[in-house]
PDB file of C-alpha atoms in Angstrom:
ATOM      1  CA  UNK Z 138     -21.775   5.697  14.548  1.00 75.00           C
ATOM      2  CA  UNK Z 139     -18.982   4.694  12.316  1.00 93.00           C
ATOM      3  CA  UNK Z 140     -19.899   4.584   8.844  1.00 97.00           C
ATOM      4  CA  UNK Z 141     -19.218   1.797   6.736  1.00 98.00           C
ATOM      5  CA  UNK Z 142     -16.271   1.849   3.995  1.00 98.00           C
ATOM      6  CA  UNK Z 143     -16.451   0.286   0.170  1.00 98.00           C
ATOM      7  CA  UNK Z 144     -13.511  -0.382  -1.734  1.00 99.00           C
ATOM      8  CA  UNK Z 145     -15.504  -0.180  -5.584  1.00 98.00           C
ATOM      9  CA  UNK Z 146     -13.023  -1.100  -8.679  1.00 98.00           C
ATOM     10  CA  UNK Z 147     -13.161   0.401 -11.715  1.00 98.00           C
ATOM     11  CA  UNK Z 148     -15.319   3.257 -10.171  1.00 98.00           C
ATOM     12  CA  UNK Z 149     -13.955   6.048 -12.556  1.00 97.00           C
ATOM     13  CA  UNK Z 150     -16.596   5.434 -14.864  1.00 94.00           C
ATOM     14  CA  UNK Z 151     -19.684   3.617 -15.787  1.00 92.00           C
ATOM     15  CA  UNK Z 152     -21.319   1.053 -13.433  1.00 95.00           C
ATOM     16  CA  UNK Z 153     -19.089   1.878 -10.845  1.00 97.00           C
ATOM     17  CA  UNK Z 154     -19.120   5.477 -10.640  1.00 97.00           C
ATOM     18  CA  UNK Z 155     -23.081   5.325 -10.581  1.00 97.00           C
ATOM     19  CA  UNK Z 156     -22.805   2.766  -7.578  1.00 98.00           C
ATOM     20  CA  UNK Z 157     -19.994   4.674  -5.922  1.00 98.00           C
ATOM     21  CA  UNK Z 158     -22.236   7.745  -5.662  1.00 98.00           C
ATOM     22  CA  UNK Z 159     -25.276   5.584  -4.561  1.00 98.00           C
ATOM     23  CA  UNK Z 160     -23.517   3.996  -1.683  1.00 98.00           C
ATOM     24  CA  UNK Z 161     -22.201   7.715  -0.756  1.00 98.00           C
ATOM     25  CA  UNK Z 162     -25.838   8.959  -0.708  1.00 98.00           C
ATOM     26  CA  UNK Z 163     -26.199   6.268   2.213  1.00 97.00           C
ATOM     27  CA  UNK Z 164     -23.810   7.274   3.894  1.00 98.00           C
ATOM     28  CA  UNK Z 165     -20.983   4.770   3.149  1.00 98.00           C
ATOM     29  CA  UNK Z 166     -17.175   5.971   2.901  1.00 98.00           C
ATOM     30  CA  UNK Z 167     -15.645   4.957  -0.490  1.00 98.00           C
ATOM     31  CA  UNK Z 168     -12.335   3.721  -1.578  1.00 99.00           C
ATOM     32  CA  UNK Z 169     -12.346   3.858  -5.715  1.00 98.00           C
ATOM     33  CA  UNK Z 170      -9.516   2.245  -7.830  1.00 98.00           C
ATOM     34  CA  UNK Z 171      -9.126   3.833 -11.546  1.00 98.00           C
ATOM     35  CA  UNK Z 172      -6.991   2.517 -14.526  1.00 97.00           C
ATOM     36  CA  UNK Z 173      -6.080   5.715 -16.778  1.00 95.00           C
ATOM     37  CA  UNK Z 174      -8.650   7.856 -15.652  1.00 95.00           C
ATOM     38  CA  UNK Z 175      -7.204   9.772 -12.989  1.00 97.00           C
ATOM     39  CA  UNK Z 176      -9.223  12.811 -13.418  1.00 98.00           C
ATOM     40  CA  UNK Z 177     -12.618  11.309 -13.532  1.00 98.00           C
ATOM     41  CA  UNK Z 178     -11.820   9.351 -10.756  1.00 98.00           C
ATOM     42  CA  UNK Z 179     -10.895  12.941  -9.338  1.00 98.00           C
ATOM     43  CA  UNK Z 180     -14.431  14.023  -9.694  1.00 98.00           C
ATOM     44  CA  UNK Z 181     -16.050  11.110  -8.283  1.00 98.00           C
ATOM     45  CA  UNK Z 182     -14.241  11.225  -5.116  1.00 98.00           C
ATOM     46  CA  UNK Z 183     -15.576  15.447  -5.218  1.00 98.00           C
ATOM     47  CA  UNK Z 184     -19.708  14.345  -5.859  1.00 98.00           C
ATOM     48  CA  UNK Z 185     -18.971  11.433  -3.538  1.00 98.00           C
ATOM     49  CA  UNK Z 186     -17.519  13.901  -0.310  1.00 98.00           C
ATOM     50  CA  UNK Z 187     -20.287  16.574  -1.495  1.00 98.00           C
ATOM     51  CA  UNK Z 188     -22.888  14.015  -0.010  1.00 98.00           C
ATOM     52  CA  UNK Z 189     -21.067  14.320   2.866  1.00 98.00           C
ATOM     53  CA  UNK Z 190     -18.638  11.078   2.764  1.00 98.00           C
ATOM     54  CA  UNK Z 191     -14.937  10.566   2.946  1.00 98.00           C
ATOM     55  CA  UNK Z 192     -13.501   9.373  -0.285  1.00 98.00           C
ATOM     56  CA  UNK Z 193     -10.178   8.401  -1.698  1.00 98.00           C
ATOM     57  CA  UNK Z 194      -9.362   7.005  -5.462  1.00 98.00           C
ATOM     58  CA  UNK Z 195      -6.354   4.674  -5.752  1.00 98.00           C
ATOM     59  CA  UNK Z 196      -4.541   3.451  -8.948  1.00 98.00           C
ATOM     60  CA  UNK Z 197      -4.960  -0.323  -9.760  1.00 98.00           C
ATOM     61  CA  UNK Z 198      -5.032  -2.411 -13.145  1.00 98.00           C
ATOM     62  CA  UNK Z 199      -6.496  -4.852 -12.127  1.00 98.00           C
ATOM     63  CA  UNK Z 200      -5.126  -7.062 -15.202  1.00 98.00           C
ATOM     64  CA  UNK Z 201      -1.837  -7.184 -13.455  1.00 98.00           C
ATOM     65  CA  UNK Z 202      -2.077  -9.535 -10.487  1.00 98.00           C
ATOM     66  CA  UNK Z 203       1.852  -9.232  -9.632  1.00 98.00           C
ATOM     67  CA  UNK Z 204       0.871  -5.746  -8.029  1.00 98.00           C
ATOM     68  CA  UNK Z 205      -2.227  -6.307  -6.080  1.00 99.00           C
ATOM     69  CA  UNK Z 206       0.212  -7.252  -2.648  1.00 98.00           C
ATOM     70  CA  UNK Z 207       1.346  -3.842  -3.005  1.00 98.00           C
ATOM     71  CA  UNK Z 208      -1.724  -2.070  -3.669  1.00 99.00           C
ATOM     72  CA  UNK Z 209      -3.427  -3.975  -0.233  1.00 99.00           C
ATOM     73  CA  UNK Z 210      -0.992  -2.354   1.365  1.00 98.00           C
ATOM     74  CA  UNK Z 211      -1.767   0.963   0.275  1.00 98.00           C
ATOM     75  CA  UNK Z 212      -5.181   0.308   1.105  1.00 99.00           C
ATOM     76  CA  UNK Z 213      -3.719  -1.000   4.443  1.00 98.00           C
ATOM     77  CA  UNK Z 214      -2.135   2.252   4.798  1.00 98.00           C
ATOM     78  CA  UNK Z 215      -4.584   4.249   3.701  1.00 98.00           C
ATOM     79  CA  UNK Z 216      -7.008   2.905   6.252  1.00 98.00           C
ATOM     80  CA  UNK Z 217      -4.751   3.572   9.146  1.00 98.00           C
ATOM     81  CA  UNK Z 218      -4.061   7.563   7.653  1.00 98.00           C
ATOM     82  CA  UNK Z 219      -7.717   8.504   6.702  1.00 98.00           C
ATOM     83  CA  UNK Z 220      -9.890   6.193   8.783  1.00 98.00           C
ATOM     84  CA  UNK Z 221      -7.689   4.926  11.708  1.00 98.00           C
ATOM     85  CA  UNK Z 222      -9.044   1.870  11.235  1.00 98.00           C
ATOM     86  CA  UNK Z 223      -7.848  -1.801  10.214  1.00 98.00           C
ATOM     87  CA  UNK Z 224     -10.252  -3.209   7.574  1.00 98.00           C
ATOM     88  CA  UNK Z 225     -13.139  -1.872   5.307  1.00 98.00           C
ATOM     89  CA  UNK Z 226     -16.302  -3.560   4.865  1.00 98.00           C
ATOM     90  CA  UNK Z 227     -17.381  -3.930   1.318  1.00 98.00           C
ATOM     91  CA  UNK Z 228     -15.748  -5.034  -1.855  1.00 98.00           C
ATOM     92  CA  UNK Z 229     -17.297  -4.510  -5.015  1.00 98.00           C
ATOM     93  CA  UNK Z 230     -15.172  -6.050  -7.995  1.00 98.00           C
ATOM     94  CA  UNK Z 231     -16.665  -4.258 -11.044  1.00 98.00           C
ATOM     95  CA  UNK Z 232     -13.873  -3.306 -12.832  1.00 98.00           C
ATOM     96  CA  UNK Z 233     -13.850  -4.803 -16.163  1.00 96.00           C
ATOM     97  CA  UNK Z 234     -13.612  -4.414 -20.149  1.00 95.00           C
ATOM     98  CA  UNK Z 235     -16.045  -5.923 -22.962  1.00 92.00           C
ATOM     99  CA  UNK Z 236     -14.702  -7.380 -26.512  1.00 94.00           C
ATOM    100  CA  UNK Z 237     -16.766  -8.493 -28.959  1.00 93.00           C
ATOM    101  CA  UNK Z 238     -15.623 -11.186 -31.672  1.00 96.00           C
ATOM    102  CA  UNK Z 239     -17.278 -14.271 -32.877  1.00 97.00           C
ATOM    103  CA  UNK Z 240     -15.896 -17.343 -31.406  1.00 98.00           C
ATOM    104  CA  UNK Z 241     -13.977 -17.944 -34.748  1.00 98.00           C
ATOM    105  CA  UNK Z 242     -12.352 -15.031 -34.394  1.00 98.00           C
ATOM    106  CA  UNK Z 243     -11.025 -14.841 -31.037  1.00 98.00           C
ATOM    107  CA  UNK Z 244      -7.675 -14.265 -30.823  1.00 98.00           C
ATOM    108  CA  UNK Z 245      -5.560 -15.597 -27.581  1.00 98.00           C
ATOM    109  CA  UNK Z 246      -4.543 -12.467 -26.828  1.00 98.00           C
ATOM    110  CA  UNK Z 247      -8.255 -11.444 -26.500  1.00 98.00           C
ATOM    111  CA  UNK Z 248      -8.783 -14.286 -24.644  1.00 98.00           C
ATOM    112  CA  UNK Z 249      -6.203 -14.007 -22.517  1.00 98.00           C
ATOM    113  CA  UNK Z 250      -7.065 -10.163 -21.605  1.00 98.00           C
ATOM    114  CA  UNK Z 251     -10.618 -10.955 -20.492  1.00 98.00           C
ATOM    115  CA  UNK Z 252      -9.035 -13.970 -18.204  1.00 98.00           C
ATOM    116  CA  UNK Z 253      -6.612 -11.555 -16.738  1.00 98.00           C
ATOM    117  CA  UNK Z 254      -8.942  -8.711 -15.891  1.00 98.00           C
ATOM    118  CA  UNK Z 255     -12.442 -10.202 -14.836  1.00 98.00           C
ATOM    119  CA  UNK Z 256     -11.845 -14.103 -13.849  1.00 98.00           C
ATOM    120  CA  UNK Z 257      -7.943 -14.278 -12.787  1.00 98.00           C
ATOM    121  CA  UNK Z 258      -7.977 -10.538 -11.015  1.00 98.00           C
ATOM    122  CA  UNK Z 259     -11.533 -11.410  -9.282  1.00 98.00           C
ATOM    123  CA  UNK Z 260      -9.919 -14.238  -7.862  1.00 98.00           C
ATOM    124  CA  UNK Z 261      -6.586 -12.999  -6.492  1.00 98.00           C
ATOM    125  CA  UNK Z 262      -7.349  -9.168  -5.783  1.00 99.00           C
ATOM    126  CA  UNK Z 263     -10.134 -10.897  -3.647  1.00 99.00           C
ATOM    127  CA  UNK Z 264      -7.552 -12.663  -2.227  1.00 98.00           C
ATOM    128  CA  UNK Z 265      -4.719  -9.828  -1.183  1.00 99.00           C
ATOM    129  CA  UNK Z 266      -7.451  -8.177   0.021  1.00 99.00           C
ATOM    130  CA  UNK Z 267      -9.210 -10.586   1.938  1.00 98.00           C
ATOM    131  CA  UNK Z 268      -7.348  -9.916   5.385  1.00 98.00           C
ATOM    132  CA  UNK Z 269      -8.559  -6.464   5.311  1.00 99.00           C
ATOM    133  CA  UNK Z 270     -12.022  -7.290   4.828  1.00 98.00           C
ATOM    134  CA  UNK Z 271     -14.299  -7.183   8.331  1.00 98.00           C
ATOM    135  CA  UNK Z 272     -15.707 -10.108   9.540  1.00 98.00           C
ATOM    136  CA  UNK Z 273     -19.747  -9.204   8.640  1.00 98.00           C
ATOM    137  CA  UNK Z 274     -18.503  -7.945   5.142  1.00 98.00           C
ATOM    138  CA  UNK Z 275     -20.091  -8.241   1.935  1.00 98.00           C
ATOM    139  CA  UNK Z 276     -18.383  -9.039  -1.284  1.00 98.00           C
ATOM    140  CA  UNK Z 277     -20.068  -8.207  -4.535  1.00 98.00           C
ATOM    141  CA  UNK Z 278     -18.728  -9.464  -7.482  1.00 98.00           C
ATOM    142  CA  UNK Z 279     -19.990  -8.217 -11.390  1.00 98.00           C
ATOM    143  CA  UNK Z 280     -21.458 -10.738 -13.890  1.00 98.00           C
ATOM    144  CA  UNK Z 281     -23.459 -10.244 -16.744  1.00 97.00           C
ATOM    145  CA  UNK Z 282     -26.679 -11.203 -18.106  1.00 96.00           C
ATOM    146  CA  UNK Z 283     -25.014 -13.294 -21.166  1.00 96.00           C
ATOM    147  CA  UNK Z 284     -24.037 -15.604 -18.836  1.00 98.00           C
ATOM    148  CA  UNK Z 285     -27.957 -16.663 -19.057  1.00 98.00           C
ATOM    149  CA  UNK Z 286     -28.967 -16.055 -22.398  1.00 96.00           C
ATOM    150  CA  UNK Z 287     -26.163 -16.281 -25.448  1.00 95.00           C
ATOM    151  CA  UNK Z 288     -25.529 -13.590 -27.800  1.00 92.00           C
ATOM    152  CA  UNK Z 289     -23.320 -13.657 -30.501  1.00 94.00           C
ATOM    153  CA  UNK Z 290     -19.913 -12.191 -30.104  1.00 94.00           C
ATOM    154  CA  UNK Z 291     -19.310 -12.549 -26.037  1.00 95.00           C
ATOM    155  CA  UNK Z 292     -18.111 -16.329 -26.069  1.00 98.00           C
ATOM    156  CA  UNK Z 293     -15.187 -15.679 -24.460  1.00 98.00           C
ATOM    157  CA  UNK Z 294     -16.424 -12.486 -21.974  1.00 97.00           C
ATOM    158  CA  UNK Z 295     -19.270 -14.504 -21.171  1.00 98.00           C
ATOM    159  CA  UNK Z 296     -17.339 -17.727 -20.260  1.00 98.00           C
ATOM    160  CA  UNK Z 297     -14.975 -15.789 -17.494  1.00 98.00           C
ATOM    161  CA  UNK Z 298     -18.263 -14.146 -16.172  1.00 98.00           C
ATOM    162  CA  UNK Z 299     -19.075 -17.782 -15.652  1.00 98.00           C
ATOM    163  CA  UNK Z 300     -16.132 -18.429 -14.064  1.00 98.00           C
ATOM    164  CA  UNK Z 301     -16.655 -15.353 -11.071  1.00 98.00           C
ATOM    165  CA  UNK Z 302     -20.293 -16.409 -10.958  1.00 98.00           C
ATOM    166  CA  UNK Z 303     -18.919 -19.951 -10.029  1.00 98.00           C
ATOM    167  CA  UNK Z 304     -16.077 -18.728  -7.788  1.00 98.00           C
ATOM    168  CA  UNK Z 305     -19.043 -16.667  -6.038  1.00 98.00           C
ATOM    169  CA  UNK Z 306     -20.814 -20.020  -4.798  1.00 98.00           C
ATOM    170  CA  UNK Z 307     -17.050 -20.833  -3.495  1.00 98.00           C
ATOM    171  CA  UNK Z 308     -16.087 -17.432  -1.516  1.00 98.00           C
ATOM    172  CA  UNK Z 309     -19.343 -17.605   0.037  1.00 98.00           C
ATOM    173  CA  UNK Z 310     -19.266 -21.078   1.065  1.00 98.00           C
ATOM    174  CA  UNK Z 311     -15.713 -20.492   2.538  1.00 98.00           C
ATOM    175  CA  UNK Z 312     -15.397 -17.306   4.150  1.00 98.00           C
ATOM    176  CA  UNK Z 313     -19.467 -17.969   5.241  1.00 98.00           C
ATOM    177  CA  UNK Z 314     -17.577 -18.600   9.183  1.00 98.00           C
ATOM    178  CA  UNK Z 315     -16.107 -14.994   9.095  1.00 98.00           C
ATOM    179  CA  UNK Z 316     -19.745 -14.100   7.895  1.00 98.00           C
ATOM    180  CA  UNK Z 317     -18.982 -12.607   5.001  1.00 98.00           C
ATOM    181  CA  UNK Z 318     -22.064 -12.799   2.362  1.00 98.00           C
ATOM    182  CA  UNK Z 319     -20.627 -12.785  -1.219  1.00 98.00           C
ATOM    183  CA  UNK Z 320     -22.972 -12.695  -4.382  1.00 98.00           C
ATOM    184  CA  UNK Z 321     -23.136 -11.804  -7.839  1.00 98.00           C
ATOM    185  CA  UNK Z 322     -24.772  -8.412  -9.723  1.00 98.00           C
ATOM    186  CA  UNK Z 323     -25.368  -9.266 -13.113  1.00 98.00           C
ATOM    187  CA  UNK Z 324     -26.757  -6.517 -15.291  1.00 97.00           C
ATOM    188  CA  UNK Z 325     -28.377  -6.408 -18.932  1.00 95.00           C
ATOM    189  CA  UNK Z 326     -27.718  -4.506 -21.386  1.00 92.00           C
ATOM    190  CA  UNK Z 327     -27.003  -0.673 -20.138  1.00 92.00           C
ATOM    191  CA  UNK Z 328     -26.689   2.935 -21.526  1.00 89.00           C
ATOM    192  CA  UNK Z 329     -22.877   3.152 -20.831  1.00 80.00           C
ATOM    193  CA  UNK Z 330     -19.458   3.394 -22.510  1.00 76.00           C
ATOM    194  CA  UNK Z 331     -18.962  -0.237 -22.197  1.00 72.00           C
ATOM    195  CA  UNK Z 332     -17.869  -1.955 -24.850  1.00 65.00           C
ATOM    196  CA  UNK Z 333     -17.130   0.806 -26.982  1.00 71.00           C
ATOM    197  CA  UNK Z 334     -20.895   2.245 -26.029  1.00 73.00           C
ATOM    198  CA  UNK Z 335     -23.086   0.378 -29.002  1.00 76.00           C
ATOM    199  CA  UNK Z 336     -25.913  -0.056 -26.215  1.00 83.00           C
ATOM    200  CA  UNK Z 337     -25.992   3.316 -25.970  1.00 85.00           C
ATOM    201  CA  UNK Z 338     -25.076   4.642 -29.355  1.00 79.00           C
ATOM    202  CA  UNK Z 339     -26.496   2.500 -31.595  1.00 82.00           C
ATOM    203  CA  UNK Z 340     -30.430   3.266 -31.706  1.00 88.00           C
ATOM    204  CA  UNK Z 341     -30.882   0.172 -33.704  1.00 85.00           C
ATOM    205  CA  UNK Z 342     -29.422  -2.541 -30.862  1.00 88.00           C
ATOM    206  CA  UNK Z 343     -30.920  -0.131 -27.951  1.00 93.00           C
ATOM    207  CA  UNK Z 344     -34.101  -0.767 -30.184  1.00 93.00           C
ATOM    208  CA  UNK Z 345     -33.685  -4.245 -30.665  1.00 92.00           C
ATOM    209  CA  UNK Z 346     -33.094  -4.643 -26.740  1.00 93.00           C
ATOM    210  CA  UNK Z 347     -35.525  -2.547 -25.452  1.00 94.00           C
ATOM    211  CA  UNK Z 348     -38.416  -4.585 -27.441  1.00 96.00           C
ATOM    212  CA  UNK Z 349     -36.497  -8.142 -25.939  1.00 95.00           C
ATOM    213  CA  UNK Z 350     -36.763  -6.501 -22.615  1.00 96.00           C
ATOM    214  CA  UNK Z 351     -39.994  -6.904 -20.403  1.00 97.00           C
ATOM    215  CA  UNK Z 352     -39.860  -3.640 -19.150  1.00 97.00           C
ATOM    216  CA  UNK Z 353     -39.592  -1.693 -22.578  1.00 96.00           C
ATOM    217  CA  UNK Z 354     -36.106  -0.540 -22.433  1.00 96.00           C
ATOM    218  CA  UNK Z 355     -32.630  -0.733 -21.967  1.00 95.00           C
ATOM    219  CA  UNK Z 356     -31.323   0.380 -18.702  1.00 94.00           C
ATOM    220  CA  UNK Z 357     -29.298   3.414 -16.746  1.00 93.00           C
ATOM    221  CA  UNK Z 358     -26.418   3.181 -15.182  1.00 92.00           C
ATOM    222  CA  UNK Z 359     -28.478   4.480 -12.119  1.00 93.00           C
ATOM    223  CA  UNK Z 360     -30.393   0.985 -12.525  1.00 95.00           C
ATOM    224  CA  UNK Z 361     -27.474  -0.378 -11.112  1.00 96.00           C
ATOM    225  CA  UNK Z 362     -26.072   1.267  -8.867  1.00 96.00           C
ATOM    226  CA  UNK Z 363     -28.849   1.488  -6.825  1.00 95.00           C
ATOM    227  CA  UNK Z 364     -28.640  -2.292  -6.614  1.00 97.00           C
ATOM    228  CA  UNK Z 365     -25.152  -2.140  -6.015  1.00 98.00           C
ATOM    229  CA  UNK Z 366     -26.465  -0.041  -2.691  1.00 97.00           C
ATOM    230  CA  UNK Z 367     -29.227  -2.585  -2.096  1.00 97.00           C
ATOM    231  CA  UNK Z 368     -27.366  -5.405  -1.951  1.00 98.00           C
ATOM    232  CA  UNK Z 369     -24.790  -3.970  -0.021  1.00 98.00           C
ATOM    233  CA  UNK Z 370     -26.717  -2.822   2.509  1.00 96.00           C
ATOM    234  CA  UNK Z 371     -27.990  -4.262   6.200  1.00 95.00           C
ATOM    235  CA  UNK Z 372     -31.668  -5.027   4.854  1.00 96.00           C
ATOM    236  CA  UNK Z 373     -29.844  -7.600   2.596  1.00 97.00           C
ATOM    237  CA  UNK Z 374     -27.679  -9.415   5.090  1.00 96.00           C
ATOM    238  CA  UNK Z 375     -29.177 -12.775   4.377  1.00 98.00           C
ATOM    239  CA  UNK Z 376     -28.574 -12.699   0.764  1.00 98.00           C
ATOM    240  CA  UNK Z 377     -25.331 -15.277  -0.089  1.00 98.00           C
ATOM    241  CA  UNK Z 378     -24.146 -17.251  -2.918  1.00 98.00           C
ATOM    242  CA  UNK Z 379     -26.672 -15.815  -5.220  1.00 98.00           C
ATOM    243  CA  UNK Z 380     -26.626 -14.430  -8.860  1.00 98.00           C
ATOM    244  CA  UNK Z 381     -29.453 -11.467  -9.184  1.00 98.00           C
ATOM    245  CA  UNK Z 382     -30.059 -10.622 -12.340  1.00 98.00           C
ATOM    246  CA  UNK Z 383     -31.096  -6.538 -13.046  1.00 98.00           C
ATOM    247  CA  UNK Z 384     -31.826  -6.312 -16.872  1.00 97.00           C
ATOM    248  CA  UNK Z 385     -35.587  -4.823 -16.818  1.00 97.00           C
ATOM    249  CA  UNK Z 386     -36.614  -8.704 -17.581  1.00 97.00           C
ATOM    250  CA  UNK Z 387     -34.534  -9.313 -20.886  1.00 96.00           C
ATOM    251  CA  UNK Z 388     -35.037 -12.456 -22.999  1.00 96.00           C
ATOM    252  CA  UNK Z 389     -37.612 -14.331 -20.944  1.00 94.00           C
TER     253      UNK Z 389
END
């Protein structure tokens, strides 16, 4: 049986290291894109072919749209070397970066960054990479819980999670004849280096979080990526155009 193939960004680290190795205990072949971090990325793609998958990382910012024609076709190409095959079946866009500043105190710049990496590079990495998605394919695209509840701080992050948790209802509705099911992950606080890692270094917030949170604490990068698998997999094949929340049940 051929195994299925995810293309995870931003899977050096973090969220998407946790669901890279959760859809490799599955059984699903991995394609991981990393920024900087070539050697983590490195040891991902190890764990990952030590449960028995193949794995590959590739270089991608996704901040710079002007190179993501090239980089389909080095996943193009990679298919064709590793796989001998023509299109992979999941894409998971996680990659992503958090700033905090108070509305008043966004810059453009700031502004600007955040709209290049999760709202503009969601939209038109989707896009170069659409024509090697199969037909039955799943997209998954990363949100975040402050697009429900507001915290000070995450005006603008918040605002182009909005933005990808709008374009979601839109990929799903279009590319619904090829059916390809596209949704949104959007996770609560968690214990990672996101955002310069004050969830998980700062006992006061993880205090103040866990006690806002119905099940009593923040959560583990392993929270998600097991959803990350879920949703990916066959039993979920019905799911489209929805936003699932996994925060443990924060602020309700």
């Amino acid at each position: 049986m051929t195994r299925p193939i995810a293309l995870i960004t931003g899977a050096s680290r973090g969220l998407g290291k946790h669901g890279a190795l959760a859809l490799a205990a599955k059984g699903v072949d991995l394609i991981l894109t990393y920024r900087s971090q070539a050697g983590e990325a490195a040891a991902v793609v190890a764990r990952a072919r030590a449960l028995g998958v193949q794995a590959h990382a590739l270089a991608l910012d996704v901040g710079e749209s002007a190179t993501f024609a090239a980089f389909a076709d080095e996943v193009k190409q990679l298919l064709a070397r590793e796989w001998q095959r023509t299109h992979f079946n999941y894409l998971v866009n996680n990659a992503g970066i958090g700033i905090r500043a108070s509305f008043e105190q966004t810059t453009e710049e700031q502004f600007d960054t955040l709209l290049n990496i999760h709202l503009k590079g969601t939209f038109f990495l989707t896009q170069a990479l659409l024509p090697l998605i199969a037909d039955g394919g799943r997209i998954l695209n990363l949100s975040t819980g402050l697009t429900r509840f507001a915290m000070p701080g995450y005006a603008a992050y918040a605002a182009m999670k909005g933005g990808v948790e709008v374009l979601t209802h839109y990929l799903a509705k279009e590319l619904g004849p090829r059916g390809i099911a596209v949704n949104v992950l959007a996770p609560g606080a968690i214990e990672t280096d996101f955002g310069g890692g004050v969830v998980r270094d700062d006992k006061g917030v993880n205090a103040f979080l866990a006690s806002q949170t119905a099940l009593g604490r923040v959560g583990q990068p392993d929270d998600i990526g097991g959803v990350m698998a879920a949703l990916l997999s066959d039993d979920s094949r019905w799911i489209t155009a929805q936003r699932i929340e996994a925060s443990g049940g924060m602020f309700i």
